[in-house]
Short mmCIF file of C-alpha atoms in Angstrom, two decimals:
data_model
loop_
_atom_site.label_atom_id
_atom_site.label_comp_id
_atom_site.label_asym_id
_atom_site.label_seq_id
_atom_site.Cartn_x
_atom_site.Cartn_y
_atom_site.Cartn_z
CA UNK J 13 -6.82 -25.07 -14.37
CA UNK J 14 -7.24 -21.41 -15.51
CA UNK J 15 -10.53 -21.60 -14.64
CA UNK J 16 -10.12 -22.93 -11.09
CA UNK J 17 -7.81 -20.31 -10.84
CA UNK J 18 -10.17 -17.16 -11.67
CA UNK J 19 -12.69 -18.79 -9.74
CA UNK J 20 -10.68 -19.19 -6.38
CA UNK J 21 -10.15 -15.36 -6.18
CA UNK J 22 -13.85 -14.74 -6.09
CA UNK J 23 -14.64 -17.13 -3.46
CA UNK J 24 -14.45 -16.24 0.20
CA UNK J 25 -10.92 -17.66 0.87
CA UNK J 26 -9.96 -15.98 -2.58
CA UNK J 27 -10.99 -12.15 -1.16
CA UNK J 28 -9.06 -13.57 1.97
CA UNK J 29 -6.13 -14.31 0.51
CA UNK J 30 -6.14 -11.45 -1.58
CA UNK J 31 -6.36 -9.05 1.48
CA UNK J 32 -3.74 -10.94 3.39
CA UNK J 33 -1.61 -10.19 0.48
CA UNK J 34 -1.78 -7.09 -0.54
CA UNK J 35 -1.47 -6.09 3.35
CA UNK J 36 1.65 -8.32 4.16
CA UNK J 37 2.91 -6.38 0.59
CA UNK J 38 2.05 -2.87 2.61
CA UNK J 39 4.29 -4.33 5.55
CA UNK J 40 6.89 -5.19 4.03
CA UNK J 41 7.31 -2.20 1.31
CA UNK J 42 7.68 0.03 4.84
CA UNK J 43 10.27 -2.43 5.77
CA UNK J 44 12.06 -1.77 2.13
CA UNK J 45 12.17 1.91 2.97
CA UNK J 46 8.56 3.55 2.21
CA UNK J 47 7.00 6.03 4.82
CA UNK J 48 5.99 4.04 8.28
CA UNK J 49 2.03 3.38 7.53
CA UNK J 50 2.35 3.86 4.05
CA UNK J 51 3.26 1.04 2.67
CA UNK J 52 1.39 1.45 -0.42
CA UNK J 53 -0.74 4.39 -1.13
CA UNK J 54 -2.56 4.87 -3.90
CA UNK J 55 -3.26 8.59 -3.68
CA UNK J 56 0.10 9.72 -1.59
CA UNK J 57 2.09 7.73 -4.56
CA UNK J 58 0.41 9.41 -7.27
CA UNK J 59 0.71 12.93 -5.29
CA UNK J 60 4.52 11.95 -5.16
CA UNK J 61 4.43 11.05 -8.78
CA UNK J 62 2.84 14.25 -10.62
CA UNK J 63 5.53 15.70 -8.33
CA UNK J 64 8.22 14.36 -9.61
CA UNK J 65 7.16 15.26 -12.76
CA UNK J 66 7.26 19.27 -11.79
CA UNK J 67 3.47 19.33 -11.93
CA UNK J 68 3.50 20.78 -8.05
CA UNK J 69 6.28 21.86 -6.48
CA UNK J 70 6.11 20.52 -2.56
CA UNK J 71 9.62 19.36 -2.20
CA UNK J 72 9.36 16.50 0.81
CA UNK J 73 6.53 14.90 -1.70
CA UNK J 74 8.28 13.81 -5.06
CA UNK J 75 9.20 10.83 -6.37
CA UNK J 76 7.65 8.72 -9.17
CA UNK J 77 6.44 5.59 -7.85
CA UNK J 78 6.99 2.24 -9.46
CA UNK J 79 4.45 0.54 -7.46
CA UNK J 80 1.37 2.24 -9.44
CA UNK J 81 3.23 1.44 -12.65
CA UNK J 82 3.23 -2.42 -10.78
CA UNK J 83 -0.48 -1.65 -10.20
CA UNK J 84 -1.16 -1.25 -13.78
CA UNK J 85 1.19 -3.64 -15.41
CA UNK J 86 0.32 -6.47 -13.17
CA UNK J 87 -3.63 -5.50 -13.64
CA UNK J 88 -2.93 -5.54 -17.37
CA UNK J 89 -0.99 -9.30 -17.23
CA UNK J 90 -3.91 -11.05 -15.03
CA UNK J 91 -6.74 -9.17 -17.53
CA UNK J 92 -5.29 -10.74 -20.45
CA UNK J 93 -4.32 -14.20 -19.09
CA UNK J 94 -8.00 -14.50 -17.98
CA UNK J 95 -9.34 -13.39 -21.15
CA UNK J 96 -10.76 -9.61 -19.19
CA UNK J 97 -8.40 -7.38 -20.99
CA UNK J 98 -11.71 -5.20 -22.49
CA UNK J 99 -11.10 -1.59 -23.56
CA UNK J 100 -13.84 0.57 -23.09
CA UNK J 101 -15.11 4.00 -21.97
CA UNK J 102 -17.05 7.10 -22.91
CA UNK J 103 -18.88 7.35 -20.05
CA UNK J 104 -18.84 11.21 -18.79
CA UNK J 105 -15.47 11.39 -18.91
CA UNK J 106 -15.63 15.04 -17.82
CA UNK J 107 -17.23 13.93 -14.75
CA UNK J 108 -15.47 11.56 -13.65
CA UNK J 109 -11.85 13.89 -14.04
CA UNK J 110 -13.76 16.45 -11.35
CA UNK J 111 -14.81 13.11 -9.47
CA UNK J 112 -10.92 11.95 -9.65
CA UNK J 113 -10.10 15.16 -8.97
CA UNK J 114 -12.08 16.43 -5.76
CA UNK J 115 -11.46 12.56 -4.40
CA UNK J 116 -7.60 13.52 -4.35
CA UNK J 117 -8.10 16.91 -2.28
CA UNK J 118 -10.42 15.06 0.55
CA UNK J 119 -7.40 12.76 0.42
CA UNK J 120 -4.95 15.04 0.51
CA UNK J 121 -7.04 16.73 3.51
CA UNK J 122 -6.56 13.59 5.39
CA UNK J 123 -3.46 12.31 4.21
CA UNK J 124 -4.38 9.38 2.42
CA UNK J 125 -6.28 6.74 0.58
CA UNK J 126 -8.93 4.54 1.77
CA UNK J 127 -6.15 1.96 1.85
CA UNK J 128 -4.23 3.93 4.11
CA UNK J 129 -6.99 4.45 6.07
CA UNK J 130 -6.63 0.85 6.67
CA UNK J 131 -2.58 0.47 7.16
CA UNK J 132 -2.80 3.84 9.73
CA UNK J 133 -5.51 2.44 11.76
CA UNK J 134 -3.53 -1.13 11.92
CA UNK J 135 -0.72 0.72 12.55
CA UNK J 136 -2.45 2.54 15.77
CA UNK J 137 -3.19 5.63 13.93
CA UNK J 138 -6.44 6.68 15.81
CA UNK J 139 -6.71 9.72 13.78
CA UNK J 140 -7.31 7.11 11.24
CA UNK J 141 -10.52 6.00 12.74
CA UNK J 142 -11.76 9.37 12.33
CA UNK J 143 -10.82 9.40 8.12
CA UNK J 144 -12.52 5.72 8.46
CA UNK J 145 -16.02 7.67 9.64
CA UNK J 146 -15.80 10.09 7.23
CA UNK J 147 -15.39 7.24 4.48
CA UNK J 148 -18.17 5.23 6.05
CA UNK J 149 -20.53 8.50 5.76
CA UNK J 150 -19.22 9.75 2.26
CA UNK J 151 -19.64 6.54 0.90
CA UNK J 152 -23.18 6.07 2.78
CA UNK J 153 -24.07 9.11 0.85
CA UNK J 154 -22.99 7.60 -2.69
CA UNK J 155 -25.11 5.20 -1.88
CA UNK J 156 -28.39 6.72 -1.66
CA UNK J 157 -27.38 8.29 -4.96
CA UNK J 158 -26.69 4.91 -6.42
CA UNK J 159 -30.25 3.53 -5.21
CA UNK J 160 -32.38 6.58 -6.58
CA UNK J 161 -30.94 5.50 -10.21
CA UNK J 162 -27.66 7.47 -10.61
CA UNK J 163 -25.73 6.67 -13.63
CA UNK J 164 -22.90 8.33 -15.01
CA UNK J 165 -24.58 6.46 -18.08
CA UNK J 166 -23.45 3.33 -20.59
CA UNK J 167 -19.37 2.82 -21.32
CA UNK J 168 -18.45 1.60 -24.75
CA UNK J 169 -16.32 -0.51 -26.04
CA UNK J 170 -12.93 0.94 -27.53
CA UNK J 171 -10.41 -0.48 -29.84
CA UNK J 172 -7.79 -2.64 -27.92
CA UNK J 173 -5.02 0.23 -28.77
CA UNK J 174 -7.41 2.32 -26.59
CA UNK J 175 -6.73 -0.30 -23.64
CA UNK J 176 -2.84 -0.40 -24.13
CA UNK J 177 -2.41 3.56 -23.47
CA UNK J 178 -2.11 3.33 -19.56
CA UNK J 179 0.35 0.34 -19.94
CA UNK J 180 2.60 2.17 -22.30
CA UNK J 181 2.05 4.97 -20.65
CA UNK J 182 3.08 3.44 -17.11
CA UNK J 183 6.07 2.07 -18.79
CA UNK J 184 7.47 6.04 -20.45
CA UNK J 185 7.32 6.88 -16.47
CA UNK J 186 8.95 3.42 -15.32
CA UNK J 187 11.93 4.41 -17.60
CA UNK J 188 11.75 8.21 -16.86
CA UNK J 189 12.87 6.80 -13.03
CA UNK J 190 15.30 4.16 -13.89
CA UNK J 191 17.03 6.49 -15.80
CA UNK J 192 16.51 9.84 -13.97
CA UNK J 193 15.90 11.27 -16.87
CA UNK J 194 15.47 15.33 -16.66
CA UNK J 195 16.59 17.98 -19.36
CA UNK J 196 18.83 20.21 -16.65
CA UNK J 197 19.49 20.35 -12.51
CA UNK J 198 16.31 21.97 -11.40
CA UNK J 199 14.22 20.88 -14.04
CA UNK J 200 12.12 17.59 -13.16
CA UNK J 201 12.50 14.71 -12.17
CA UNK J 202 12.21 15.40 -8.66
CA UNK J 203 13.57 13.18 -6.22
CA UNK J 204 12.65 14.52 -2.35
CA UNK J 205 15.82 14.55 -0.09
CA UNK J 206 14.18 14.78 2.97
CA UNK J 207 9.97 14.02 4.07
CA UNK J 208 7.67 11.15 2.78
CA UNK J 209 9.20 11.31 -0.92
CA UNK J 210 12.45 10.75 0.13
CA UNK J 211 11.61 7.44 1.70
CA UNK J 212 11.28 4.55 -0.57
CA UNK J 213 12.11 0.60 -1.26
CA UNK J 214 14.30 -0.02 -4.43
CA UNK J 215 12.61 0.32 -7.64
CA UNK J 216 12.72 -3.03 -8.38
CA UNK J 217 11.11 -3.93 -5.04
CA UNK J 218 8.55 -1.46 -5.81
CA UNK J 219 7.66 -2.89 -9.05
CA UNK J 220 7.30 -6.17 -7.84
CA UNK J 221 5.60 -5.00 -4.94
CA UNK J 222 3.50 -3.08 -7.43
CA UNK J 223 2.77 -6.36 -9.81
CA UNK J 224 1.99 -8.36 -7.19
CA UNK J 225 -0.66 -6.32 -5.95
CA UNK J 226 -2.14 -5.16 -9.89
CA UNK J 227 -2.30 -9.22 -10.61
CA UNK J 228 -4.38 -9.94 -6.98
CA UNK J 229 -6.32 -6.98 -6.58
CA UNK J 230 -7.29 -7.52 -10.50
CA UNK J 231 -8.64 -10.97 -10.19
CA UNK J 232 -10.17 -10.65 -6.83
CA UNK J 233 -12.29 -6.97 -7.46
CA UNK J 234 -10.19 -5.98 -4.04
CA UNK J 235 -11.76 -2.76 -3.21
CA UNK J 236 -12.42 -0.78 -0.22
CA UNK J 237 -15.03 1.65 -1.39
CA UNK J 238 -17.11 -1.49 -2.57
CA UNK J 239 -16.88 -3.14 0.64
CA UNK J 240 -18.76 -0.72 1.99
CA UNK J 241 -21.03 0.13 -0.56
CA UNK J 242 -21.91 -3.45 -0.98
CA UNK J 243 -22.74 -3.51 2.75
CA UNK J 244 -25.31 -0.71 2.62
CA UNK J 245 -26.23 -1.86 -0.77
CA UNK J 246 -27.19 -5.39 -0.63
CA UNK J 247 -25.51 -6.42 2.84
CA UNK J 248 -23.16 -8.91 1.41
CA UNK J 249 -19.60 -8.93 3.26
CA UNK J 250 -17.96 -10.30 0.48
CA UNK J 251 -15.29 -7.35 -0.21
CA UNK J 252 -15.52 -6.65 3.15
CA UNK J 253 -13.78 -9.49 4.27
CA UNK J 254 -10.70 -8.16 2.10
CA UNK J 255 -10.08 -5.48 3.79
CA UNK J 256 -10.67 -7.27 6.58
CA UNK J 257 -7.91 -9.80 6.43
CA UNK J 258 -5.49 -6.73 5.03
CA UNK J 259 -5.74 -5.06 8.31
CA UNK J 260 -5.64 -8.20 10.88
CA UNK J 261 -2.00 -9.27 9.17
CA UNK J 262 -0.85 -5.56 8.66
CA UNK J 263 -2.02 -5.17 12.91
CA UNK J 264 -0.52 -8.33 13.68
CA UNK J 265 2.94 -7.24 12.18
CA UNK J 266 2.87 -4.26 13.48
CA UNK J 267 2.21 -5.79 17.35
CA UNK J 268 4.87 -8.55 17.03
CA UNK J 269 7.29 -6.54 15.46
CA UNK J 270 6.99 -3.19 17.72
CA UNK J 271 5.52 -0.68 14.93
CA UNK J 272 2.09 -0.50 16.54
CA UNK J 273 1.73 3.04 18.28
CA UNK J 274 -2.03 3.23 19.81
CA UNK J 275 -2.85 7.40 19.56
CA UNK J 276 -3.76 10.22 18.09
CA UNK J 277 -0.35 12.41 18.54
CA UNK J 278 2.49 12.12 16.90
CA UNK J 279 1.60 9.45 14.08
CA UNK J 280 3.56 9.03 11.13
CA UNK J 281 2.16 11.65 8.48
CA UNK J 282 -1.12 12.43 9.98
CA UNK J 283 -2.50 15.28 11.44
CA UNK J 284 -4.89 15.52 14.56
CA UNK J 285 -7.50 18.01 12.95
CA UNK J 286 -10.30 15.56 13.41
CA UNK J 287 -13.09 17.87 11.62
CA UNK J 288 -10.56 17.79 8.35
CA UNK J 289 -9.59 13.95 8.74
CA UNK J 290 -13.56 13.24 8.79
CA UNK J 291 -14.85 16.02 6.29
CA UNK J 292 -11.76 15.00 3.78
CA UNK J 293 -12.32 11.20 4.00
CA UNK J 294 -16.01 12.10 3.70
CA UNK J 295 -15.43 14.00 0.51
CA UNK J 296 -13.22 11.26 -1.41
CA UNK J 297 -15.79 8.71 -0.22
CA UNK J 298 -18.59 10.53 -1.96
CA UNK J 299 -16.52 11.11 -5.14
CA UNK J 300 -15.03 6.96 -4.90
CA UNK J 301 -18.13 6.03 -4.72
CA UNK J 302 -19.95 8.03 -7.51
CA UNK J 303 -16.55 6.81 -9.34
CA UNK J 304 -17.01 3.31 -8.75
CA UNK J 305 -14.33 2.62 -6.98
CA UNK J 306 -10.90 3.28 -4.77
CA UNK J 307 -8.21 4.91 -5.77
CA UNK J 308 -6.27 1.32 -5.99
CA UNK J 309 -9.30 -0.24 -7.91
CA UNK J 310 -9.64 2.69 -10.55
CA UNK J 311 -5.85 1.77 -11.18
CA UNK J 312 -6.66 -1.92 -11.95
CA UNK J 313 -9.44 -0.76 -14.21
CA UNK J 314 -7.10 1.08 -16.18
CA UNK J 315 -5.68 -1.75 -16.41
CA UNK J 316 -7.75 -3.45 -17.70
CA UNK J 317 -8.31 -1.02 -20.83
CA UNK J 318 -10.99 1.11 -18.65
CA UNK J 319 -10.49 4.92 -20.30
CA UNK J 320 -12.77 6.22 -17.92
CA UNK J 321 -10.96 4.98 -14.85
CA UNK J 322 -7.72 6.34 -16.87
CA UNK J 323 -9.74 10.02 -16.68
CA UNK J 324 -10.41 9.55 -13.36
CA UNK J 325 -6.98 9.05 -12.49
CA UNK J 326 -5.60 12.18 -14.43
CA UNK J 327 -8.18 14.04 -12.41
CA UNK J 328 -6.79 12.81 -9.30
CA UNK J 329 -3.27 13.69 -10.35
CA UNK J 330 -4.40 17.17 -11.24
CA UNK J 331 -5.97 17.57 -7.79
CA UNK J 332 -2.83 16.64 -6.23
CA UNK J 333 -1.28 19.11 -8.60
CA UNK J 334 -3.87 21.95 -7.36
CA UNK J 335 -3.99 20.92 -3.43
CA UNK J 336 -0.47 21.32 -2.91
CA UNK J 337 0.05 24.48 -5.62
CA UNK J 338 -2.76 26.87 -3.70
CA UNK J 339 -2.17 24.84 0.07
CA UNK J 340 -5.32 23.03 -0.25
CA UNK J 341 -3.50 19.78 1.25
CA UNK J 342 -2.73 18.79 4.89
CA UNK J 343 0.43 18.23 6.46
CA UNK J 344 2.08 16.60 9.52
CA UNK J 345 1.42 20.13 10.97
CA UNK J 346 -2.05 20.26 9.91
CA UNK J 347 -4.71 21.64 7.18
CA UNK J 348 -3.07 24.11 4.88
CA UNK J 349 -4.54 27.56 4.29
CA UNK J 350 -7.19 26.65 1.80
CA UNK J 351 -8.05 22.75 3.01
CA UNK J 352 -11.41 24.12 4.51
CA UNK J 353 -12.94 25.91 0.81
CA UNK J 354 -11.63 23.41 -1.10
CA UNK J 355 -13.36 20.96 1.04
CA UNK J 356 -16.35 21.87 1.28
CA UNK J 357 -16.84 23.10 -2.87
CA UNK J 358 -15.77 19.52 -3.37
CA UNK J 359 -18.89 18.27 -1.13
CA UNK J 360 -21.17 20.46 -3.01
CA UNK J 361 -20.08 19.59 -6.17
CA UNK J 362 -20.13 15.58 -5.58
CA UNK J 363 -23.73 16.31 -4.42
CA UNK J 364 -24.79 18.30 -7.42
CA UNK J 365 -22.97 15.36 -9.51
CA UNK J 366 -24.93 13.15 -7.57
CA UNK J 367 -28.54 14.53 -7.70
CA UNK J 368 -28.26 15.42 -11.57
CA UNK J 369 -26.75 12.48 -12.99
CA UNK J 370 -29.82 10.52 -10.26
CA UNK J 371 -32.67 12.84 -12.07
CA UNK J 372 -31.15 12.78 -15.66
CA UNK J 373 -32.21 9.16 -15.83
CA UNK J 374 -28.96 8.33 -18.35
CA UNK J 375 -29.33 4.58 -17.26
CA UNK J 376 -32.18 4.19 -20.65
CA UNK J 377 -29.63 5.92 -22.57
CA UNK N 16 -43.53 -12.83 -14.75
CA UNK N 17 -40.87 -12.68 -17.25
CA UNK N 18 -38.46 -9.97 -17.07
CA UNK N 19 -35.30 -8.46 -19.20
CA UNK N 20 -32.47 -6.12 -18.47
CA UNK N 21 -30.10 -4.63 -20.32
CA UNK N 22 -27.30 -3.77 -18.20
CA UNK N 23 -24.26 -3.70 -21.02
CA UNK N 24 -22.01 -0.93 -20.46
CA UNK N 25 -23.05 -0.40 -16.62
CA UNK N 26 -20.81 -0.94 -13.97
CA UNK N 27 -20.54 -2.04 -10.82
CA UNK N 28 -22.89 -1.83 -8.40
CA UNK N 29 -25.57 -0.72 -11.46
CA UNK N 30 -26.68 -4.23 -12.30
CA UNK N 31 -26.78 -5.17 -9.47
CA UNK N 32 -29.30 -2.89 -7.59
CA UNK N 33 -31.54 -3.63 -11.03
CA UNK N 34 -31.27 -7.07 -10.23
CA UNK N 35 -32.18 -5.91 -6.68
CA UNK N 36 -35.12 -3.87 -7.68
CA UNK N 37 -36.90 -6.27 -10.29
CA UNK N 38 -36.42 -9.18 -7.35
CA UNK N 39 -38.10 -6.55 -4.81
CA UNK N 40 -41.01 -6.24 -7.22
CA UNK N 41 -41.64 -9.42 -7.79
CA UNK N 42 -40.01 -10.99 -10.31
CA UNK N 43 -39.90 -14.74 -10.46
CA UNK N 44 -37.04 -15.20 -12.82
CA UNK N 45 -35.36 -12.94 -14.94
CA UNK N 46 -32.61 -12.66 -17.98
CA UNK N 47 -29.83 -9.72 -17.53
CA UNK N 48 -27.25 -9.17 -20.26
CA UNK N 49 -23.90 -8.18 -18.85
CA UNK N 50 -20.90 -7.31 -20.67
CA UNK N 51 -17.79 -8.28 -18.12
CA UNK N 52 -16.87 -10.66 -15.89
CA UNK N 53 -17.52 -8.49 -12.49
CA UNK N 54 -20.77 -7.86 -13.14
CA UNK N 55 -21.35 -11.60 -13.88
CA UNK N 56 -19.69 -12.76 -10.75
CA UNK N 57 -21.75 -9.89 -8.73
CA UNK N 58 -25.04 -10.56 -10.54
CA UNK N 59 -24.61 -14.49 -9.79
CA UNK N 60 -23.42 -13.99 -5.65
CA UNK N 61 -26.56 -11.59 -4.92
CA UNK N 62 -29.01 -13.91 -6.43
CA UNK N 63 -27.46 -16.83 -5.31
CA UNK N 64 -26.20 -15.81 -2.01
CA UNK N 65 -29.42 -13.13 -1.20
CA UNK N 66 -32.39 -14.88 -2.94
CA UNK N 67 -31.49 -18.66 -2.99
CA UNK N 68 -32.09 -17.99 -7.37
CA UNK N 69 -30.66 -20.37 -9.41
CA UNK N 70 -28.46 -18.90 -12.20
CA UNK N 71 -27.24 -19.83 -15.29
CA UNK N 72 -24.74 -18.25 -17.82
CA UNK N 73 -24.38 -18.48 -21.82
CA UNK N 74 -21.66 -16.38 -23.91
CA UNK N 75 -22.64 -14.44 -26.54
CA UNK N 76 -19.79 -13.07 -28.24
CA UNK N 77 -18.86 -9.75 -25.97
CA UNK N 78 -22.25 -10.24 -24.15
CA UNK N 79 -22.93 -12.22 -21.05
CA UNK N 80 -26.07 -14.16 -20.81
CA UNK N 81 -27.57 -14.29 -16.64
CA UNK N 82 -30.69 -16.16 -16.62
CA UNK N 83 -32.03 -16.16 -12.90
CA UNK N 84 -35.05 -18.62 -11.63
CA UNK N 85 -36.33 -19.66 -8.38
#
């Protein structure tokens, strides 16, 4: 039976399934009380979490998320119930932190993850279509990489304590929140009383949500930066047709139940700054891809007892950390002073990453 | 033309494109060793799916066994 089970999730209707899912999950986490097209967010939730923990201090953007804990926990449970559960890493962890970490200031340029890119343009977020270019082309670029031999080089296996650090680790934070815990007023946690952080579902919802998503997206390989790549890589439209079926049920919802607002102006959290929406999308493609995957797919690695994906994921939150401490992040309003530097540097150095790590032939190592 | 790869520790899309490349030159049938269950299910729906290659799998401890043939 169990293997019928991790079979189905691999198959065509599996990836279906999956996507429809996790993108009736995004509907109805807005309907809970997260921000209108953000039902889940991968990189906006762990912006709002490094928040809350005082690590930046923009106050409409803090609150620690339960849904990535969720993501983790419920990556973790699937993992070991199929026998997956496989601590490793060790490969250029460095790297991948600057990946992580220039993939959450093209986000932050935008205003979003590759699966919001998905949930904005469903919701009639045209500005979205723009980010969705820029993905298409930064991930295009990754590509070539990928096919003139880049490797970040050979993970290793770890000790299965090695595997269980995100888990705990997700669980500290989960209690941290249900217990607001914080040494003094001022001090963290943050909770946002007004702006995206101040909107969310109960934290039991979230959780659930969270799970739900981890356990699915873990035994199907949901991810939107593979999708692509696997197009331009070996034309197979097997991914593709997850986030495929997340954005026909998140449109149809939207359409039936009023929430879909065709447009570029006045969209929920989103900007109209098309050359930042494209350049920042283009950016966190590049640096996904070199990565390996989404944001949401680096979280189910971790998982899964992948360290590197864990380093990845500390880089992100230290980007977040940076783009909103020296205004390298959008708003509503627009880019912030520095968005345009901080873009670009992270372009050149995903393309340095890319051409030395293609040269250094580390794939024989 | 018998052909080996190594592709332990690699992830996603790495074995795969080698898979891609040794097909592209030529290769009849070949033998990758994978070490998770992605790269197995990857491996198996490009050769399958792209190259009408019949697979077959064998478990060896940690390591994953592909064996690919026309």
């Amino acid at each position: 039976m169990k293997t019928r089970f991790k079979n189905f999730f691999s198959t065509k209707y599996g990836i279906l399934t999956a996507g429809s899912i996790i993108g009736l999950i995004a509907v109805m986490l807005v309907r809970f009380g997260n921000p209108a097209n953000m039902g889940i967010c991968v990189a906006c939730f762990l912006r709002d979490s490094v928040g809350a923990l005082g690590f930046h201090r923009a106050a409409p953007v803090q609150y620690m998320r339960p849904e990535l804990a969720g993501l983790i926990l419920g990556s973790m449970l699937a993992a070991f119930l199929a026998k997956e559960l496989k601590p490793r890493g060790g490969s250029a962890p460095l790297v991948r932190f600057f990946l992580g970490f220039f993939a959450m200031i093209g986000a932050l340029a935008f205003l979003g993850c590759p699966w919001r890119v998905i949930i904005r343009i469903a919701g009639g977020d045209l500005n979205g279509l723009v980010g969705l270019a820029g993905l298409v082309t930064g991930i295009f670029v990754g590509v070539l990489f990928l096919k003139s031999g880049y490797s970040l080089g050979r993970t290793r296996a770890q000790t299965r304590a090695a595997g269980l650090i995100m888990p705990i680790l997700s669980v500290v934070l989960l209690v941290f929140v249900i217990f607001k815990i914080s040494p003094s007023e001022n001090a963290p946690l943050f909770f946002s009383s007004g702006g995206p952080g101040s909107k969310h579902a109960a934290i039991a919802v979230s959780l659930l949500a969270g799970t739900i998503v981890g356990i699915v997206a873990q035994r199907s390989r949901f991810c939107t930066i593979g999708s692509f790549r696997d197009i331009f890589v070996i034309r197979d439209f097997h991914l593709f047709f997850g986030i495929a079926a997340m954005f026909v049920v998140i449109l149809v919802y939207n359409i039936f139940t009023g929430n879909f607002n065709l447009g570029f102006e006045s969209q929920p959290v989103a900007h109209s700054f098309h050359i930042w929406n494209f350049l920042g999308m283009g950016l966190s493609g590049i640096a996904f891809a070199l990565a390996g995957g989404c944001p949401g797919r680096q979280f189910i690695m971790s998982g899964e007892g992948d360290n590197d994906s864990v380093i990845f994921i500390i880089g992100m939150g230290a980007g977040a950390a940076f783009a909103h401490n020296f205004q390298t992040a959008a708003s509503g309003a627009g880019p912030g002073k520095f968005t345009a530097p901080a873009v670009i540097t992270g372009i050149v150095v995903c393309i340095i990453i890319g051409t030395v790590f293609s040269r250094s032939k580390t794939r024989g190592v | 033309m018998e052909n080996k790869i190594d592709a332990r520790g690699l992830s996603c899309p790495q074995p795969v494109i080698l898979v891609q490349k040794a097909l592209k030159d030529g290769a009849l049938s070949l033998e990758i060793i994978v070490d998770n269950d992605v790269s197995k299910e990857n491996v198996i729906r490009f050769a399958e799916g792209k190259y009408s290659m019949k697979t077959s799998v064998a478990q060896d401890g940690n390591d994953i066994l592909l064996k690919i043939t026309k």
